[in-house]
PDB file of C-alpha atoms and ligand atoms in Angstrom:
ATOM      1  CA  UNK A   1      14.055 -13.341  20.452  1.00 55.00           C
ATOM      2  CA  UNK A   2      13.593 -10.097  22.384  1.00 66.00           C
ATOM      3  CA  UNK A   3      11.930  -7.466  20.218  1.00 82.00           C
ATOM      4  CA  UNK A   4      13.272  -4.121  21.348  1.00 87.00           C
ATOM      5  CA  UNK A   5      10.672  -2.297  19.291  1.00 94.00           C
ATOM      6  CA  UNK A   6       7.547  -4.021  20.614  1.00 94.00           C
ATOM      7  CA  UNK A   7       6.789  -1.231  23.107  1.00 95.00           C
ATOM      8  CA  UNK A   8       7.090   1.402  20.390  1.00 97.00           C
ATOM      9  CA  UNK A   9       4.763  -0.587  18.139  1.00 97.00           C
ATOM     10  CA  UNK A  10       2.161  -0.867  20.909  1.00 97.00           C
ATOM     11  CA  UNK A  11       2.353   2.916  21.271  1.00 97.00           C
ATOM     12  CA  UNK A  12       1.884   3.378  17.515  1.00 98.00           C
ATOM     13  CA  UNK A  13      -1.158   1.098  17.537  1.00 98.00           C
ATOM     14  CA  UNK A  14      -2.688   3.255  20.285  1.00 98.00           C
ATOM     15  CA  UNK A  15      -2.032   6.400  18.266  1.00 98.00           C
ATOM     16  CA  UNK A  16      -3.767   4.840  15.242  1.00 98.00           C
ATOM     17  CA  UNK A  17      -6.746   3.788  17.392  1.00 98.00           C
ATOM     18  CA  UNK A  18      -7.032   7.366  18.633  1.00 98.00           C
ATOM     19  CA  UNK A  19      -6.896   8.584  15.029  1.00 97.00           C
ATOM     20  CA  UNK A  20      -9.919   6.423  14.228  1.00 97.00           C
ATOM     21  CA  UNK A  21      -8.547   3.129  12.865  1.00 98.00           C
ATOM     22  CA  UNK A  22     -10.993   0.500  14.109  1.00 96.00           C
ATOM     23  CA  UNK A  23     -10.248  -2.635  12.087  1.00 97.00           C
ATOM     24  CA  UNK A  24      -8.661  -5.121  14.517  1.00 97.00           C
ATOM     25  CA  UNK A  25      -6.981  -7.137  11.774  1.00 97.00           C
ATOM     26  CA  UNK A  26      -5.283  -4.022  10.447  1.00 98.00           C
ATOM     27  CA  UNK A  27      -4.171  -2.958  13.935  1.00 98.00           C
ATOM     28  CA  UNK A  28      -2.763  -6.454  14.563  1.00 97.00           C
ATOM     29  CA  UNK A  29      -0.794  -6.314  11.327  1.00 97.00           C
ATOM     30  CA  UNK A  30       0.667  -2.926  12.338  1.00 98.00           C
ATOM     31  CA  UNK A  31       1.595  -4.548  15.647  1.00 97.00           C
ATOM     32  CA  UNK A  32       3.311  -7.458  13.868  1.00 96.00           C
ATOM     33  CA  UNK A  33       5.325  -5.781  11.133  1.00 97.00           C
ATOM     34  CA  UNK A  34       8.766  -4.435  12.147  1.00 97.00           C
ATOM     35  CA  UNK A  35       8.610  -1.037  10.402  1.00 98.00           C
ATOM     36  CA  UNK A  36      12.177  -0.218  11.519  1.00 97.00           C
ATOM     37  CA  UNK A  37      13.513  -2.841   9.091  1.00 97.00           C
ATOM     38  CA  UNK A  38      11.998  -0.877   6.197  1.00 97.00           C
ATOM     39  CA  UNK A  39      13.802   2.337   7.230  1.00 97.00           C
ATOM     40  CA  UNK A  40      17.174   1.030   8.465  1.00 95.00           C
ATOM     41  CA  UNK A  41      18.730   4.493   8.130  1.00 95.00           C
ATOM     42  CA  UNK A  42      16.033   6.127  10.311  1.00 96.00           C
ATOM     43  CA  UNK A  43      15.247   3.369  12.806  1.00 95.00           C
ATOM     44  CA  UNK A  44      14.808   5.822  15.678  1.00 95.00           C
ATOM     45  CA  UNK A  45      11.811   7.444  13.921  1.00 97.00           C
ATOM     46  CA  UNK A  46      10.282   4.221  12.587  1.00 97.00           C
ATOM     47  CA  UNK A  47       7.338   4.158  15.019  1.00 97.00           C
ATOM     48  CA  UNK A  48       6.346   7.788  14.777  1.00 97.00           C
ATOM     49  CA  UNK A  49       3.158   8.386  12.817  1.00 97.00           C
ATOM     50  CA  UNK A  50       5.082  10.072  10.002  1.00 97.00           C
ATOM     51  CA  UNK A  51       6.143   9.529   6.406  1.00 97.00           C
ATOM     52  CA  UNK A  52       9.930   9.190   6.066  1.00 97.00           C
ATOM     53  CA  UNK A  53      12.369   9.471   3.135  1.00 96.00           C
ATOM     54  CA  UNK A  54      13.509   6.159   1.610  1.00 96.00           C
ATOM     55  CA  UNK A  55      15.859   7.500  -1.084  1.00 93.00           C
ATOM     56  CA  UNK A  56      15.451   8.611  -4.697  1.00 92.00           C
ATOM     57  CA  UNK A  57      12.931  11.264  -3.600  1.00 93.00           C
ATOM     58  CA  UNK A  58      10.423   8.606  -2.457  1.00 95.00           C
ATOM     59  CA  UNK A  59       8.796   8.097   0.941  1.00 96.00           C
ATOM     60  CA  UNK A  60       7.491   5.330   3.174  1.00 97.00           C
ATOM     61  CA  UNK A  61       3.875   6.342   3.855  1.00 97.00           C
ATOM     62  CA  UNK A  62       2.671   7.521   7.247  1.00 97.00           C
ATOM     63  CA  UNK A  63       1.437   4.519   9.304  1.00 98.00           C
ATOM     64  CA  UNK A  64      -2.032   6.100   9.633  1.00 98.00           C
ATOM     65  CA  UNK A  65      -2.369   6.260   5.839  1.00 98.00           C
ATOM     66  CA  UNK A  66      -1.124   2.672   5.433  1.00 98.00           C
ATOM     67  CA  UNK A  67      -3.672   1.498   8.012  1.00 98.00           C
ATOM     68  CA  UNK A  68      -6.484   3.588   6.533  1.00 98.00           C
ATOM     69  CA  UNK A  69      -5.892   2.451   2.945  1.00 98.00           C
ATOM     70  CA  UNK A  70      -5.705  -1.169   4.099  1.00 98.00           C
ATOM     71  CA  UNK A  71      -8.992  -0.722   5.942  1.00 97.00           C
ATOM     72  CA  UNK A  72     -10.596   0.854   2.847  1.00 98.00           C
ATOM     73  CA  UNK A  73      -9.495  -2.115   0.766  1.00 97.00           C
ATOM     74  CA  UNK A  74     -12.013  -4.213   2.809  1.00 90.00           C
ATOM     75  CA  UNK A  75      -9.328  -6.767   3.412  1.00 91.00           C
ATOM     76  CA  UNK A  76     -10.227 -10.470   3.701  1.00 94.00           C
ATOM     77  CA  UNK A  77      -7.796 -13.338   4.120  1.00 93.00           C
ATOM     78  CA  UNK A  78      -8.723 -14.978   0.815  1.00 96.00           C
ATOM     79  CA  UNK A  79      -8.023 -11.834  -1.220  1.00 98.00           C
ATOM     80  CA  UNK A  80      -5.557 -11.496  -4.063  1.00 98.00           C
ATOM     81  CA  UNK A  81      -4.297  -7.914  -4.125  1.00 98.00           C
ATOM     82  CA  UNK A  82      -2.288  -5.838  -6.575  1.00 98.00           C
ATOM     83  CA  UNK A  83      -0.193  -3.018  -5.110  1.00 98.00           C
ATOM     84  CA  UNK A  84       1.254  -0.279  -7.301  1.00 98.00           C
ATOM     85  CA  UNK A  85       4.264   1.518  -5.799  1.00 98.00           C
ATOM     86  CA  UNK A  86       6.141  -0.991  -3.616  1.00 98.00           C
ATOM     87  CA  UNK A  87       8.401   1.765  -2.243  1.00 97.00           C
ATOM     88  CA  UNK A  88       9.881   0.552   1.049  1.00 97.00           C
ATOM     89  CA  UNK A  89       7.762  -2.630   1.042  1.00 98.00           C
ATOM     90  CA  UNK A  90       6.085  -1.731   4.351  1.00 98.00           C
ATOM     91  CA  UNK A  91       2.537  -1.540   2.956  1.00 98.00           C
ATOM     92  CA  UNK A  92       3.296  -4.733   1.017  1.00 98.00           C
ATOM     93  CA  UNK A  93       4.127  -6.613   4.188  1.00 98.00           C
ATOM     94  CA  UNK A  94       1.057  -5.292   6.021  1.00 98.00           C
ATOM     95  CA  UNK A  95      -1.022  -6.658   3.130  1.00 98.00           C
ATOM     96  CA  UNK A  96       0.933  -9.934   3.090  1.00 98.00           C
ATOM     97  CA  UNK A  97      -0.012 -10.424   6.762  1.00 97.00           C
ATOM     98  CA  UNK A  98      -3.688 -10.054   5.924  1.00 97.00           C
ATOM     99  CA  UNK A  99      -4.453 -11.535   2.534  1.00 96.00           C
ATOM    100  CA  UNK A 100      -3.753 -14.604   0.479  1.00 98.00           C
ATOM    101  CA  UNK A 101      -1.406 -13.128  -2.095  1.00 98.00           C
ATOM    102  CA  UNK A 102       0.119  -9.739  -2.896  1.00 98.00           C
ATOM    103  CA  UNK A 103       1.463  -8.764  -6.302  1.00 98.00           C
ATOM    104  CA  UNK A 104       3.450  -5.538  -6.116  1.00 98.00           C
ATOM    105  CA  UNK A 105       5.014  -3.341  -8.787  1.00 98.00           C
ATOM    106  CA  UNK A 106       7.786  -0.756  -8.337  1.00 98.00           C
ATOM    107  CA  UNK A 107       9.116   1.503 -11.072  1.00 98.00           C
ATOM    108  CA  UNK A 108      12.518   2.402  -9.599  1.00 97.00           C
ATOM    109  CA  UNK A 109      15.205  -0.301  -9.884  1.00 97.00           C
ATOM    110  CA  UNK A 110      17.078   1.090  -6.844  1.00 95.00           C
ATOM    111  CA  UNK A 111      14.087   0.311  -4.592  1.00 97.00           C
ATOM    112  CA  UNK A 112      12.859  -2.777  -6.409  1.00 98.00           C
ATOM    113  CA  UNK A 113      15.966  -4.961  -5.956  1.00 97.00           C
ATOM    114  CA  UNK A 114      16.643  -4.158  -2.311  1.00 96.00           C
ATOM    115  CA  UNK A 115      12.997  -4.421  -1.244  1.00 97.00           C
ATOM    116  CA  UNK A 116      12.417  -7.681  -3.110  1.00 97.00           C
ATOM    117  CA  UNK A 117      15.398  -9.136  -1.219  1.00 97.00           C
ATOM    118  CA  UNK A 118      14.196  -7.739   2.122  1.00 97.00           C
ATOM    119  CA  UNK A 119      10.708  -9.223   1.693  1.00 97.00           C
ATOM    120  CA  UNK A 120      12.271 -12.577   0.832  1.00 97.00           C
ATOM    121  CA  UNK A 121      14.539 -12.374   3.880  1.00 97.00           C
ATOM    122  CA  UNK A 122      11.511 -11.652   6.082  1.00 96.00           C
ATOM    123  CA  UNK A 123      10.019 -14.926   4.866  1.00 96.00           C
ATOM    124  CA  UNK A 124       6.973 -13.742   2.930  1.00 96.00           C
ATOM    125  CA  UNK A 125       6.117 -16.472   0.462  1.00 95.00           C
ATOM    126  CA  UNK A 126       2.841 -14.868  -0.613  1.00 98.00           C
ATOM    127  CA  UNK A 127       4.421 -11.820  -2.289  1.00 98.00           C
ATOM    128  CA  UNK A 128       5.605 -11.430  -5.860  1.00 98.00           C
ATOM    129  CA  UNK A 129       7.509  -8.286  -6.869  1.00 98.00           C
ATOM    130  CA  UNK A 130       7.811  -6.819 -10.334  1.00 98.00           C
ATOM    131  CA  UNK A 131       9.932  -4.019 -11.769  1.00 98.00           C
ATOM    132  CA  UNK A 132       7.990  -1.814 -14.183  1.00 98.00           C
ATOM    133  CA  UNK A 133       5.205   0.682 -14.787  1.00 98.00           C
ATOM    134  CA  UNK A 134       2.322  -0.239 -12.492  1.00 98.00           C
ATOM    135  CA  UNK A 135      -0.151   2.066 -14.238  1.00 98.00           C
ATOM    136  CA  UNK A 136      -0.596  -0.634 -16.868  1.00 98.00           C
ATOM    137  CA  UNK A 137      -1.248  -3.176 -14.098  1.00 98.00           C
ATOM    138  CA  UNK A 138      -0.152  -6.817 -14.139  1.00 98.00           C
ATOM    139  CA  UNK A 139      -2.532  -8.557 -16.460  1.00 98.00           C
ATOM    140  CA  UNK A 140      -1.017 -12.025 -16.108  1.00 98.00           C
ATOM    141  CA  UNK A 141      -2.366 -12.496 -12.564  1.00 98.00           C
ATOM    142  CA  UNK A 142      -5.631 -10.576 -12.964  1.00 98.00           C
ATOM    143  CA  UNK A 143      -8.424 -10.292 -12.017  1.00 98.00           C
ATOM    144  CA  UNK A 144      -7.636  -9.039  -8.493  1.00 98.00           C
ATOM    145  CA  UNK A 145     -10.027  -8.771  -5.550  1.00 98.00           C
ATOM    146  CA  UNK A 146      -8.499  -5.415  -4.714  1.00 98.00           C
ATOM    147  CA  UNK A 147      -5.965  -2.941  -6.102  1.00 98.00           C
ATOM    148  CA  UNK A 148      -4.105  -0.335  -4.056  1.00 98.00           C
ATOM    149  CA  UNK A 149      -2.098   2.500  -5.585  1.00 98.00           C
ATOM    150  CA  UNK A 150       0.331   4.082  -3.141  1.00 98.00           C
ATOM    151  CA  UNK A 151       1.370   7.074  -5.259  1.00 97.00           C
ATOM    152  CA  UNK A 152      -0.669  10.143  -6.259  1.00 98.00           C
ATOM    153  CA  UNK A 153      -2.646   9.593  -9.447  1.00 98.00           C
ATOM    154  CA  UNK A 154      -4.331  12.239 -11.625  1.00 97.00           C
ATOM    155  CA  UNK A 155      -7.143   9.726 -12.235  1.00 97.00           C
ATOM    156  CA  UNK A 156      -7.832   6.003 -12.116  1.00 97.00           C
ATOM    157  CA  UNK A 157      -5.498   4.344 -14.668  1.00 98.00           C
ATOM    158  CA  UNK A 158      -7.656   2.834 -17.404  1.00 97.00           C
ATOM    159  CA  UNK A 159      -6.058  -0.678 -17.592  1.00 98.00           C
ATOM    160  CA  UNK A 160      -6.723  -1.280 -13.885  1.00 98.00           C
ATOM    161  CA  UNK A 161     -10.468  -1.070 -14.418  1.00 98.00           C
ATOM    162  CA  UNK A 162     -10.319  -4.331 -16.341  1.00 98.00           C
ATOM    163  CA  UNK A 163      -7.951  -6.030 -13.902  1.00 98.00           C
ATOM    164  CA  UNK A 164     -10.205  -5.810 -10.833  1.00 98.00           C
ATOM    165  CA  UNK A 165     -13.047  -8.300 -10.276  1.00 98.00           C
ATOM    166  CA  UNK A 166     -16.681  -7.231 -10.326  1.00 98.00           C
ATOM    167  CA  UNK A 167     -17.457  -6.393  -6.690  1.00 97.00           C
ATOM    168  CA  UNK A 168     -13.775  -5.583  -6.061  1.00 98.00           C
ATOM    169  CA  UNK A 169     -12.313  -2.211  -5.075  1.00 98.00           C
ATOM    170  CA  UNK A 170      -9.471   0.081  -6.107  1.00 98.00           C
ATOM    171  CA  UNK A 171      -8.084   2.421  -3.429  1.00 98.00           C
ATOM    172  CA  UNK A 172      -5.817   5.321  -4.357  1.00 98.00           C
ATOM    173  CA  UNK A 173      -4.822   8.912  -3.600  1.00 98.00           C
ATOM    174  CA  UNK A 174      -6.379  10.901  -6.456  1.00 98.00           C
ATOM    175  CA  UNK A 175      -5.962  14.588  -7.201  1.00 97.00           C
ATOM    176  CA  UNK A 176      -3.321  17.048  -8.342  1.00 95.00           C
ATOM    177  CA  UNK A 177       0.410  16.768  -7.730  1.00 92.00           C
ATOM    178  CA  UNK A 178       0.420  18.635  -4.421  1.00 91.00           C
ATOM    179  CA  UNK A 179      -2.641  17.314  -2.658  1.00 94.00           C
ATOM    180  CA  UNK A 180      -5.019  14.419  -3.073  1.00 97.00           C
ATOM    181  CA  UNK A 181      -7.957  12.657  -1.510  1.00 98.00           C
ATOM    182  CA  UNK A 182      -8.154   8.984  -0.651  1.00 98.00           C
ATOM    183  CA  UNK A 183     -10.652   7.529  -3.069  1.00 98.00           C
ATOM    184  CA  UNK A 184     -12.286   4.115  -3.321  1.00 98.00           C
ATOM    185  CA  UNK A 185     -13.770   2.821  -6.581  1.00 98.00           C
ATOM    186  CA  UNK A 186     -16.012  -0.215  -6.416  1.00 98.00           C
ATOM    187  CA  UNK A 187     -16.637  -2.169  -9.606  1.00 98.00           C
ATOM    188  CA  UNK A 188     -20.386  -2.661  -9.972  1.00 98.00           C
ATOM    189  CA  UNK A 189     -20.205  -4.201 -13.433  1.00 96.00           C
ATOM    190  CA  UNK A 190     -17.873  -4.178 -16.432  1.00 94.00           C
ATOM    191  CA  UNK A 191     -18.520  -0.480 -17.176  1.00 91.00           C
ATOM    192  CA  UNK A 192     -19.706   0.973 -13.889  1.00 97.00           C
ATOM    193  CA  UNK A 193     -17.643   2.135 -10.933  1.00 98.00           C
ATOM    194  CA  UNK A 194     -19.063   3.679  -7.785  1.00 98.00           C
ATOM    195  CA  UNK A 195     -16.753   6.344  -6.312  1.00 98.00           C
ATOM    196  CA  UNK A 196     -16.371   7.285  -2.628  1.00 98.00           C
ATOM    197  CA  UNK A 197     -14.088  10.039  -1.320  1.00 98.00           C
ATOM    198  CA  UNK A 198     -12.329  10.074   2.032  1.00 98.00           C
ATOM    199  CA  UNK A 199      -9.707  12.255   3.741  1.00 95.00           C
ATOM    200  CA  UNK A 200      -7.054  14.500   2.201  1.00 96.00           C
ATOM    201  CA  UNK A 201      -3.506  13.211   1.856  1.00 96.00           C
ATOM    202  CA  UNK A 202      -0.184  13.922   0.165  1.00 95.00           C
ATOM    203  CA  UNK A 203       1.691  11.274  -1.817  1.00 96.00           C
ATOM    204  CA  UNK A 204       4.639  11.310  -4.212  1.00 96.00           C
ATOM    205  CA  UNK A 205       3.464  11.297  -7.847  1.00 97.00           C
ATOM    206  CA  UNK A 206       2.494   8.177  -9.745  1.00 98.00           C
ATOM    207  CA  UNK A 207       4.633   8.267 -12.876  1.00 97.00           C
ATOM    208  CA  UNK A 208       4.170   6.221 -16.029  1.00 98.00           C
ATOM    209  CA  UNK A 209       1.875   5.798 -18.991  1.00 98.00           C
ATOM    210  CA  UNK A 210      -1.386   6.463 -17.093  1.00 97.00           C
ATOM    211  CA  UNK A 211       0.178   8.594 -14.343  1.00 97.00           C
ATOM    212  CA  UNK A 212       1.881  11.992 -14.390  1.00 95.00           C
TER     213      UNK A 212
HETATM  214  N1  LIG B 301       3.654   1.846  -0.179  1.00 97.49           N
HETATM  215  C1  LIG B 301       4.935   2.484  -0.132  1.00 97.49           C
HETATM  216  C2  LIG B 301       4.841   3.915  -0.594  1.00 97.49           C
HETATM  217  C3  LIG B 301       5.940   4.242  -1.507  1.00 97.49           C
HETATM  218  S1  LIG B 301       5.958   5.835  -2.243  1.00 97.49           S
HETATM  219  C4  LIG B 301       5.522   2.351   1.261  1.00 97.49           C
HETATM  220  O1  LIG B 301       4.798   2.052   2.215  1.00 97.49           O
HETATM  221  O2  LIG B 301       6.725   2.527   1.403  1.00 97.49           O
HETATM  222  C5  LIG B 301       5.382   5.478  -3.862  1.00 97.49           C
HETATM  223  C6  LIG B 301       6.221   4.543  -4.694  1.00 97.49           C
HETATM  224  O3  LIG B 301       5.575   4.444  -5.964  1.00 97.49           O
HETATM  225  C7  LIG B 301       7.642   5.013  -4.990  1.00 97.49           C
HETATM  226  O4  LIG B 301       8.547   4.020  -4.624  1.00 97.49           O
HETATM  227  C8  LIG B 301       7.648   5.229  -6.508  1.00 97.49           C
HETATM  228  O5  LIG B 301       8.881   4.937  -7.130  1.00 97.49           O
HETATM  229  C9  LIG B 301       6.559   4.273  -6.966  1.00 97.49           C
HETATM  230  N2  LIG B 301       5.963   4.545  -8.267  1.00 97.49           N
HETATM  231  C10 LIG B 301       5.656   5.745  -8.842  1.00 97.49           C
HETATM  232  N3  LIG B 301       5.095   5.563 -10.048  1.00 97.49           N
HETATM  233  C11 LIG B 301       5.038   4.220 -10.248  1.00 97.49           C
HETATM  234  C12 LIG B 301       4.544   3.383 -11.307  1.00 97.49           C
HETATM  235  N4  LIG B 301       4.025   3.886 -12.430  1.00 97.49           N
HETATM  236  N5  LIG B 301       4.649   2.045 -11.171  1.00 97.49           N
HETATM  237  C13 LIG B 301       5.173   1.489 -10.045  1.00 97.49           C
HETATM  238  N6  LIG B 301       5.647   2.224  -9.014  1.00 97.49           N
HETATM  239  C14 LIG B 301       5.583   3.561  -9.108  1.00 97.49           C
END
């Protein structure tokens, strides 16, 4: 099948390289995933390095941020990852291209049902979607090798600390409602997390019991 968007994806990958994304696996995943299918109403802007509206006041993250957070997750192909904030499902499918299994939670029913169906249609059989409050995690499938939160959190939600493996990482935008920093927590042992801070970013708020 001819992929009319391949040229635009190559261009996006070059932009991300210029912005400092170095991980080849991540760049390949960006090159493989048809982002236009996740923003059918804004296809013409799908390969610009920009966040776009996806309805209900939510956004699909900027490709640079998706790539950067994936890189910070220290992705390996045998990893089991929990994602909080499925949104459009774009970050989910990038992860599904790179790791063994992705569990993803979305709070808004309007996004949950359509995105679950889209991911199924795209043939991902290593993704499981859940409707609910991701700040309490998904204990049933824990512990995870990595957890990624794709909405702005005031702090690291307490239940997630237990649901990540020792040695595993949690990547999230942390800060106030209007601006955050990308942060990575690495679990050293049951009670100790090492924190690293990266660039500034702006996400929609993480709602729920341990969110805003
Ligand atoms: N990774 C997504 C980004 C979506 S924006 C993408 O690439 O498209 C953040 C999403 O988090 C929104 O869809 C929002 O509804 C969802 N969200 C906010 N609080 C949540 C919570 N407590 N649990 C699960 N999802 C939540």
